[in-house]
Short mmCIF file of C-alpha atoms and ligand atoms in Angstrom, two decimals:
data_model
loop_
_atom_site.label_atom_id
_atom_site.label_comp_id
_atom_site.label_asym_id
_atom_site.label_seq_id
_atom_site.Cartn_x
_atom_site.Cartn_y
_atom_site.Cartn_z
CA MET A 9 107.73 109.35 125.35
CA SER A 10 111.25 109.37 125.73
CA LEU A 11 111.49 105.45 125.83
CA ARG A 12 109.27 105.30 122.85
CA VAL A 13 111.93 107.71 121.39
CA LEU A 14 114.30 105.04 122.43
CA GLY A 15 112.74 102.46 120.79
CA VAL A 16 112.81 104.47 117.75
CA THR A 17 116.49 104.49 117.88
CA SER A 18 116.56 101.29 118.82
CA PHE A 19 114.89 100.19 115.57
CA LEU A 20 117.68 102.14 113.52
CA ALA A 21 120.47 100.53 115.51
CA LEU A 22 118.97 96.96 115.11
CA GLY A 23 118.73 97.75 111.42
CA LEU A 24 122.49 98.81 110.98
CA ILE A 25 123.32 95.67 112.98
CA GLY A 26 121.29 93.67 110.83
CA GLY A 27 123.43 93.44 108.09
CA THR A 28 124.91 95.03 105.04
CA ALA A 29 121.64 96.41 103.71
CA SER A 30 120.83 97.34 107.51
CA ALA A 31 124.41 99.07 108.04
CA VAL A 32 123.42 101.31 104.87
CA ALA A 33 119.90 101.74 107.03
CA LEU A 34 121.81 102.70 109.75
CA SER A 35 124.20 105.20 108.47
CA GLU A 36 121.16 106.66 106.43
CA ALA A 37 119.47 107.24 109.69
CA ALA A 38 122.15 108.64 111.42
CA GLY A 39 121.39 112.51 112.85
CA ARG A 40 119.19 114.48 114.68
CA TYR A 41 115.44 114.57 114.15
CA ALA A 42 112.69 116.31 116.01
CA ILE A 43 109.44 115.17 116.81
CA SER A 44 106.81 116.91 114.51
CA ALA A 45 103.18 117.87 115.85
CA ASN A 46 101.99 116.54 112.47
CA GLY A 47 101.56 112.43 112.96
CA SER A 48 102.35 112.36 116.68
CA SER A 49 100.49 111.96 119.68
CA ILE A 50 100.77 111.12 123.42
CA ARG A 51 98.02 109.27 125.21
CA PHE A 52 97.46 107.89 128.53
CA VAL A 53 94.55 105.79 130.17
CA ILE A 54 94.14 105.53 133.89
CA GLY A 55 92.13 102.40 134.92
CA LYS A 56 89.18 103.22 137.14
CA ALA A 57 87.92 100.85 140.06
CA GLY A 58 84.97 98.78 138.84
CA GLY A 59 86.19 98.84 135.36
CA GLY A 60 86.92 101.54 132.51
CA GLY A 61 89.22 104.42 132.73
CA LEU A 62 90.02 108.03 132.19
CA ASN A 63 91.29 108.60 128.92
CA GLY A 64 93.61 111.97 128.02
CA ALA A 65 96.07 113.39 125.54
CA PHE A 66 98.77 115.60 125.70
CA GLY A 67 98.08 118.21 122.91
CA ARG A 68 101.35 119.69 123.09
CA PHE A 69 104.52 118.37 123.11
CA SER A 70 108.00 118.50 121.48
CA GLY A 71 111.37 116.50 121.34
CA SER A 72 114.26 115.45 119.65
CA ILE A 73 116.24 112.15 118.87
CA SER A 74 119.92 111.75 117.75
CA ILE A 75 120.53 108.31 116.38
CA ASP A 76 124.42 107.71 116.97
CA GLY A 77 125.70 105.46 113.78
CA GLY A 78 128.42 103.94 115.31
CA ASP A 79 126.81 103.10 118.65
CA ILE A 80 122.94 102.88 119.26
CA GLY A 81 123.62 103.10 122.82
CA ARG A 82 124.59 106.54 122.68
CA SER A 83 121.83 107.59 120.82
CA LYS A 84 119.52 110.27 122.85
CA VAL A 85 115.90 110.92 123.16
CA ASP A 86 114.78 113.86 124.76
CA ILE A 87 111.39 115.01 125.04
CA THR A 88 109.13 117.79 126.54
CA ILE A 89 105.35 117.89 127.32
CA TYR A 90 103.34 120.68 128.38
CA PRO A 91 100.98 119.57 130.64
CA ASP A 92 98.65 122.82 129.87
CA SER A 93 97.43 120.94 127.11
CA VAL A 94 96.13 117.93 128.43
CA GLY A 95 93.04 116.96 127.25
CA THR A 96 90.06 114.18 128.35
CA GLY A 97 87.02 115.39 126.63
CA GLN A 98 85.65 116.79 130.09
CA GLY A 99 86.67 120.52 130.71
CA ARG A 100 85.97 119.75 134.52
CA VAL A 101 88.73 116.93 134.64
CA ASP A 102 91.10 118.98 132.34
CA ALA A 103 90.95 121.85 134.87
CA PHE A 104 91.33 119.35 137.69
CA LEU A 105 94.43 117.64 136.00
CA LYS A 106 95.93 121.27 135.32
CA SER A 107 95.17 122.03 138.96
CA ASP A 108 97.91 122.07 141.57
CA ALA A 109 95.67 118.35 142.57
CA VAL A 110 97.72 116.58 139.49
CA PHE A 111 100.14 118.65 137.35
CA ASP A 112 100.30 122.13 138.52
CA ALA A 113 100.58 123.43 135.30
CA ALA A 114 100.66 127.29 136.25
CA ASN A 115 104.04 126.62 138.16
CA SER A 116 105.40 123.46 136.74
CA ARG A 117 105.42 124.08 132.77
CA GLN A 118 106.99 120.99 131.61
CA ILE A 119 107.03 117.49 131.73
CA THR A 120 110.73 116.19 130.55
CA PHE A 121 112.04 112.88 129.83
CA ARG A 122 115.75 112.70 129.00
CA SER A 123 117.18 109.28 127.84
CA THR A 124 120.20 107.70 129.56
CA SER A 125 120.22 104.59 127.78
CA VAL A 126 118.81 102.48 124.90
CA GLN A 127 118.92 99.16 124.32
CA ARG A 128 117.72 96.76 121.53
CA THR A 129 115.53 94.07 122.35
CA GLY A 130 114.56 92.91 118.66
CA ASP A 131 114.52 93.53 114.98
CA ASN A 132 112.65 96.55 115.14
CA SER A 133 112.50 97.26 119.01
CA ALA A 134 114.08 98.81 122.02
CA VAL A 135 114.13 99.39 125.37
CA VAL A 136 114.67 103.49 126.25
CA THR A 137 115.36 104.47 129.73
CA GLY A 138 115.55 107.73 131.31
CA GLN A 139 114.75 110.70 133.63
CA LEU A 140 111.27 111.41 133.66
CA THR A 141 110.83 114.67 135.72
CA ALA A 142 107.80 115.92 136.79
CA ARG A 143 106.47 118.78 139.23
CA GLY A 144 110.42 118.83 140.48
CA ARG A 145 110.54 115.35 140.91
CA THR A 146 112.63 113.00 138.88
CA SER A 147 112.27 109.29 138.29
CA THR A 148 113.83 106.67 136.20
CA GLU A 149 111.31 105.26 133.50
CA LYS A 150 111.25 102.56 130.90
CA PHE A 151 109.56 102.52 127.71
CA GLN A 152 109.24 100.27 125.13
CA ALA A 153 109.49 101.57 121.41
CA GLU A 154 108.90 100.02 118.30
CA LEU A 155 110.12 101.55 115.26
CA HIS A 156 107.47 101.63 112.65
CA GLY A 157 109.29 102.76 109.30
CA LEU A 158 112.23 104.89 108.32
CA LYS A 159 110.77 106.89 104.47
CA ASN A 160 112.24 110.35 103.09
CA GLY A 161 113.94 111.36 106.34
CA GLN A 162 110.94 110.94 108.62
CA LEU A 163 111.16 108.10 111.48
CA ARG A 164 107.84 106.74 112.50
CA PHE A 165 107.57 104.65 116.08
CA HIS A 166 105.28 103.75 118.78
CA VAL A 167 106.23 103.71 122.31
CA SER A 168 104.06 102.18 125.05
CA GLY A 169 104.94 102.60 129.04
CA LYS A 170 103.69 102.57 132.52
CA VAL A 171 104.46 105.30 135.21
CA LEU A 172 103.67 105.47 139.07
CA ARG A 173 102.09 108.72 139.13
CA SER A 174 102.77 108.46 142.94
CA ARG A 175 106.48 109.22 142.33
CA TYR A 176 105.59 112.20 141.00
CA GLY A 177 103.30 113.52 143.58
CA MET A 178 100.38 112.87 141.48
CA ASP A 179 98.69 110.07 143.59
CA VAL A 180 95.29 112.22 144.00
CA GLY A 181 92.40 110.14 143.69
CA THR A 182 94.13 106.50 144.54
CA PRO A 183 92.58 103.94 144.45
CA ILE A 184 89.23 104.90 142.83
CA TYR A 185 92.01 105.69 140.15
CA SER A 186 94.67 103.50 139.19
CA ASN A 187 98.44 104.66 140.07
CA ILE A 188 99.52 103.34 137.15
CA VAL A 189 99.27 105.38 133.98
CA ASP A 190 99.33 103.51 130.86
CA PHE A 191 100.99 105.49 127.85
CA GLU A 192 100.64 104.95 124.15
CA MET A 193 102.48 107.37 122.00
CA ASN A 194 103.29 107.77 118.15
CA PHE A 195 105.82 109.53 117.00
CA ALA A 196 106.48 110.95 113.58
CA ALA A 197 110.06 112.82 113.72
CA ARG A 198 111.62 114.79 110.56
CA ARG A 199 115.16 114.90 110.07
CA ALA A 200 116.55 118.38 111.75
CA MET B 14 67.31 97.88 177.75
CA LEU B 15 68.29 97.69 173.71
CA ARG B 16 64.19 97.80 173.08
CA ASN B 17 61.70 100.73 173.57
CA THR B 18 59.06 100.61 175.62
CA THR B 19 56.12 102.84 175.66
CA THR B 20 57.77 105.15 178.25
CA ARG B 21 61.83 105.22 177.57
CA TYR B 22 63.71 104.69 174.59
CA GLY B 23 66.13 101.34 174.26
CA TRP B 24 69.62 101.75 173.85
CA ALA B 25 69.77 100.95 170.47
CA ALA B 26 67.42 103.53 169.57
CA ILE B 27 69.47 106.02 171.38
CA VAL B 28 72.93 105.01 169.75
CA LEU B 29 71.32 105.56 166.25
CA HIS B 30 69.64 108.32 167.05
CA TRP B 31 73.42 110.31 168.07
CA LEU B 32 75.10 108.59 165.69
CA ILE B 33 73.28 109.33 162.75
CA GLY B 34 72.70 113.36 164.55
CA LEU B 35 76.38 113.66 164.27
CA ILE B 36 77.16 112.20 161.10
CA PHE B 37 74.26 114.24 159.44
CA ILE B 38 75.47 117.27 160.87
CA GLY B 39 79.17 116.61 160.29
CA GLN B 40 77.62 115.88 156.44
CA PHE B 41 75.93 119.22 156.09
CA VAL B 42 79.26 120.92 157.36
CA LEU B 43 81.77 118.95 155.15
CA GLY B 44 79.13 118.97 152.24
CA TRP B 45 79.25 123.29 152.75
CA ALA B 46 82.71 123.30 153.05
CA MET B 47 84.14 120.97 150.56
CA VAL B 48 82.67 122.76 147.51
CA ARG B 49 83.85 126.50 148.72
CA ILE B 50 87.48 125.17 149.31
CA ALA B 51 89.85 126.51 146.99
CA SER B 52 92.15 123.55 146.87
CA GLN B 53 91.12 120.71 143.99
CA ARG B 54 92.85 118.31 145.65
CA THR B 55 91.63 118.34 149.21
CA SER B 56 88.24 119.15 147.83
CA PHE B 57 88.36 116.01 145.70
CA GLU B 58 89.41 113.90 148.72
CA LEU B 59 86.69 115.37 151.13
CA ILE B 60 83.97 114.76 148.26
CA GLN B 61 85.20 111.08 148.22
CA LEU B 62 84.98 111.20 152.27
CA HIS B 63 81.45 112.71 152.01
CA LYS B 64 80.36 110.08 149.99
CA SER B 65 81.81 107.78 152.23
CA PHE B 66 80.11 108.84 155.48
CA GLY B 67 76.67 109.55 153.36
CA PHE B 68 76.69 105.73 152.16
CA LEU B 69 77.11 105.14 155.94
CA LEU B 70 74.73 107.15 157.00
CA LEU B 71 72.33 105.62 154.29
CA GLY B 72 73.04 102.08 155.82
CA LEU B 73 72.47 103.35 159.55
CA VAL B 74 69.01 105.13 158.30
CA LEU B 75 68.07 101.99 156.86
CA ILE B 76 68.76 99.99 160.02
CA ARG B 77 66.90 102.81 162.10
CA ILE B 78 63.70 102.81 160.34
CA GLY B 79 63.59 99.06 160.30
CA TRP B 80 64.21 99.24 163.75
CA ARG B 81 61.78 102.01 164.74
CA LEU B 82 58.63 100.16 162.49
CA GLY B 83 59.34 96.94 164.69
CA ASN B 84 59.38 98.60 168.11
CA ALA B 85 57.42 100.48 170.51
CA SER B 86 58.01 104.16 171.00
CA PRO B 87 57.28 106.64 173.98
CA GLY B 88 55.05 108.99 173.92
CA LEU B 89 54.76 112.26 175.01
CA PRO B 90 54.13 113.58 178.55
CA GLU B 91 50.67 114.37 179.73
CA GLU B 92 51.53 118.07 179.76
CA VAL B 93 52.52 118.82 176.00
CA GLY B 94 49.68 120.87 174.46
CA ALA B 95 47.49 119.41 171.37
CA MET B 96 49.53 121.83 169.18
CA GLU B 97 52.85 120.17 169.85
CA ARG B 98 51.23 116.90 170.19
CA ARG B 99 50.24 117.27 166.46
CA ALA B 100 53.18 118.77 165.38
CA ALA B 101 55.95 116.85 166.76
CA PRO B 102 54.79 113.42 164.54
CA SER B 103 54.82 115.42 161.53
CA VAL B 104 58.43 117.03 162.31
CA HIS B 105 59.72 113.38 162.75
CA LEU B 106 58.44 112.08 159.88
CA ALA B 107 59.77 114.79 157.52
CA LEU B 108 63.16 113.92 159.58
CA TYR B 109 62.91 110.50 158.76
CA ALA B 110 62.19 111.51 155.26
CA ALA B 111 65.32 113.95 155.06
CA GLN B 112 67.56 110.92 156.36
CA LEU B 113 66.76 108.77 153.34
CA VAL B 114 66.07 111.23 150.54
CA VAL B 115 69.18 113.59 151.21
CA PRO B 116 71.56 110.41 150.77
CA LEU B 117 69.43 109.11 147.97
CA SER B 118 70.12 112.53 146.23
CA GLY B 119 73.60 112.40 146.58
CA TRP B 120 74.13 109.28 145.37
CA ALA B 121 71.98 109.88 142.62
CA LEU B 122 74.03 112.96 141.98
CA VAL B 123 77.42 110.71 141.69
CA SER B 124 75.14 108.41 139.63
CA VAL B 125 74.53 110.52 136.83
CA SER B 126 77.65 112.82 136.95
CA VAL B 127 79.37 113.13 133.36
CA LEU B 128 82.56 112.91 135.68
CA GLU B 129 81.66 109.15 136.43
CA ILE B 130 83.98 109.37 139.39
CA PRO B 131 83.55 105.57 141.19
CA SER B 132 82.01 105.46 144.58
CA MET B 133 84.53 103.67 146.75
CA PRO B 134 82.97 103.98 150.30
CA PHE B 135 86.04 104.29 152.45
CA ASN B 136 88.39 102.65 150.06
CA LEU B 137 86.83 99.24 150.69
CA PHE B 138 84.60 98.23 147.51
CA VAL B 139 82.65 99.93 144.38
CA MET B 140 79.62 101.02 145.14
CA PRO B 141 77.45 100.76 142.09
CA ASN B 142 75.94 103.82 140.59
CA LEU B 143 71.80 104.14 140.51
CA PRO B 144 70.33 102.97 137.52
CA LEU B 145 69.79 106.70 136.25
CA GLY B 146 71.15 108.24 132.85
CA VAL B 147 74.13 109.86 132.47
CA SER B 148 73.94 113.40 131.05
CA GLU B 149 74.97 117.00 132.30
CA GLN B 150 71.38 118.43 132.84
CA ALA B 151 70.51 115.49 135.21
CA GLU B 152 73.94 116.36 136.91
CA ASN B 153 72.82 119.33 137.58
CA PHE B 154 69.39 118.69 138.42
CA TRP B 155 70.26 116.25 141.28
CA ILE B 156 73.10 118.55 142.52
CA PHE B 157 70.42 121.42 142.78
CA SER B 158 67.81 118.84 144.45
CA HIS B 159 70.64 117.40 146.95
CA LYS B 160 71.98 120.78 147.96
CA TRP B 161 68.02 122.09 148.94
CA LEU B 162 67.07 118.93 150.53
CA ALA B 163 69.93 119.00 152.46
CA TYR B 164 69.36 122.67 153.33
CA ALA B 165 65.78 122.06 154.40
CA ALA B 166 66.80 119.45 156.53
CA ILE B 167 69.20 121.33 158.28
CA ALA B 168 66.45 123.66 159.03
CA LEU B 169 64.39 120.58 160.39
CA VAL B 170 67.48 119.69 162.77
CA VAL B 171 67.38 123.10 163.81
CA LEU B 172 63.91 123.09 164.64
CA HIS B 173 64.10 119.74 166.76
CA ILE B 174 66.95 120.98 168.38
CA LEU B 175 65.15 124.15 169.16
CA ALA B 176 62.13 121.73 170.16
CA ALA B 177 64.38 119.52 172.48
CA PHE B 178 65.68 122.16 174.50
CA ARG B 179 61.80 123.97 175.15
CA HIS B 180 61.36 120.45 176.73
CA HIS B 181 64.48 120.70 178.48
CA PHE B 182 64.81 124.08 179.90
CA TRP B 183 61.25 125.54 179.56
CA LEU B 184 58.96 122.55 180.25
CA ARG B 185 61.44 121.00 182.41
CA ASP B 186 60.39 117.76 180.98
CA VAL B 187 61.65 113.80 180.61
CA VAL B 188 61.69 114.65 176.69
CA LEU B 189 65.44 115.34 176.33
CA VAL B 190 66.85 112.98 178.74
CA ARG B 191 65.20 109.98 177.76
CA MET B 192 66.77 110.25 174.84
CA ILE B 193 69.98 110.22 176.35
CA SER B 194 69.55 106.97 178.49
CA PRO B 195 67.18 104.64 179.48
CA PHE B 196 68.41 105.03 182.77
CA VAL B 197 67.82 108.91 183.04
CA ALA B 198 64.30 108.30 181.96
CA ASN B 199 63.86 106.10 184.82
CA ARG B 200 65.01 108.29 187.24
CA ALA B 201 63.14 111.32 186.26
CA GLY B 202 60.43 109.31 187.66
CA LYS B 203 58.16 108.28 184.92
CA PRO B 204 56.86 104.90 185.34
CA GLU B 205 58.45 102.01 183.07
C1 LIG C 327 73.59 112.85 155.35
C2 LIG C 327 73.53 112.93 154.38
C3 LIG C 327 74.07 113.69 153.51
C4 LIG C 327 74.13 115.25 153.64
C5 LIG C 327 73.33 116.01 155.05
C6 LIG C 327 74.52 116.37 152.50
C7 LIG C 327 75.06 117.84 152.59
C8 LIG C 327 75.57 118.10 151.54
C9 LIG C 327 75.89 119.24 151.30
C10 LIG C 327 75.33 120.75 152.45
C11 LIG C 327 76.34 119.60 150.06
C12 LIG C 327 76.57 121.31 150.11
C13 LIG C 327 75.87 121.77 148.98
C14 LIG C 327 76.18 123.26 148.38
O1 LIG C 327 76.16 123.96 149.60
O2 LIG C 327 76.65 123.43 147.47
C15 LIG C 327 76.43 118.52 149.52
C16 LIG C 327 76.99 118.15 148.45
C17 LIG C 327 77.44 117.20 147.73
N1 LIG C 327 77.07 115.98 148.42
FE1 LIG C 327 76.48 115.41 149.80
N2 LIG C 327 75.18 115.06 151.67
C18 LIG C 327 74.98 113.77 152.29
C19 LIG C 327 74.80 112.84 151.37
C20 LIG C 327 75.63 112.75 150.36
C21 LIG C 327 75.78 111.18 149.61
C22 LIG C 327 75.28 109.70 150.19
C23 LIG C 327 76.28 111.50 148.36
C24 LIG C 327 76.67 110.47 147.42
C25 LIG C 327 76.86 109.22 147.50
C26 LIG C 327 76.94 112.91 148.49
C27 LIG C 327 77.38 113.19 147.51
C28 LIG C 327 77.50 114.96 147.32
C29 LIG C 327 78.06 115.55 146.33
C30 LIG C 327 79.18 114.92 145.27
C31 LIG C 327 78.42 116.84 146.93
C32 LIG C 327 79.02 118.00 145.86
C33 LIG C 327 77.59 118.52 144.78
C34 LIG C 327 78.44 119.52 143.76
O3 LIG C 327 79.47 119.03 142.88
O4 LIG C 327 78.28 120.50 144.11
N3 LIG C 327 76.22 113.39 149.79
N4 LIG C 327 76.15 117.30 150.48
#
């Protein structure tokens, strides 16, 4: 998620670097944004042995993006996910994910991402690196972010990335279920 | 010594008998405990272990039934009464049926489960599901069947063990010891 946010930031930064028009866009984009639930989603897939995968999404999360008009690399992304809101369409799987087998949502209410760097990789793309913390464990993760638009003070971006769940003490079920969690996120953020 | 004769069991039948007996009783205890344990993680892992040993057992049972059909089997000692002479083969037939039907019903239940958790015996390979339709009702039906077939099978096992003890301690015949070693059967003075 954070990575995606960073990607958005990167998009903005890229726009600034691009030329006069971009520069205008950058100064326009600079500022603080809050991720809105409307138009945002955090989905994930975990591959299964023999094909197929377990699909899920987090229903509740919040976050902010600060775009530094002068130095995109100093932009910041902060995302908080509430694992209690995980949903897979199958109640027994949700209960399992929320239990201490996976998220331990009762004792570990939040999963957080704090960006540490944003690196442009293209006109509209960036890699966002940051610290992901879940169940008391912190690890560095990278996400690919792509800016899909800035209109009327609203940023839209898509973020994707792979996270190894074993790093967060959530490796239950491997190798039947892959250790790799594939994240696909869409964020809509409004100027705060 | 590998094959049976009309008066004693050979090593193949003896090893299969005790190996399957051990796994079957172990599976019953494991199955009973794993669905009553509080930790969802431990429960998940024990269920996968239960599935692994269940598939192993099914394979051993198929070998055992093949061996039984292609071999002589020792008759009951002459002193054994008419009622037991009639009861023993039916109980043995029911035990063979249980050894097939209990693991098969377990395989059916995971095959129709809406959770669609793949089976990976001992994490070695993906075991395909039985070609049965997935649904909540089918899952409930097979869980119910598996459970009660397992309970009925254990009742048969208890009857079987009591009968063996009766032979050994009451009738003092060779019936129990000839299932321990082909040599013991011979030492007991029964002709080869
Ligand atoms: C020797 C063979 C087996 C025995 C004796 C056995 C016995 C049992 C027992 C006693 C239970 C607990 C029932 C209860 O009290 O609720 C159980 C549950 C279960 N067994 Fe088996 N089982 C065998 C083979 C298998 C196999 C081959 C599979 C699958 C491949 C399997 C899958 C399961 C599952 C998934 C459950 C949990 C059902 C639930 O959700 O409540 N079992 N088994």
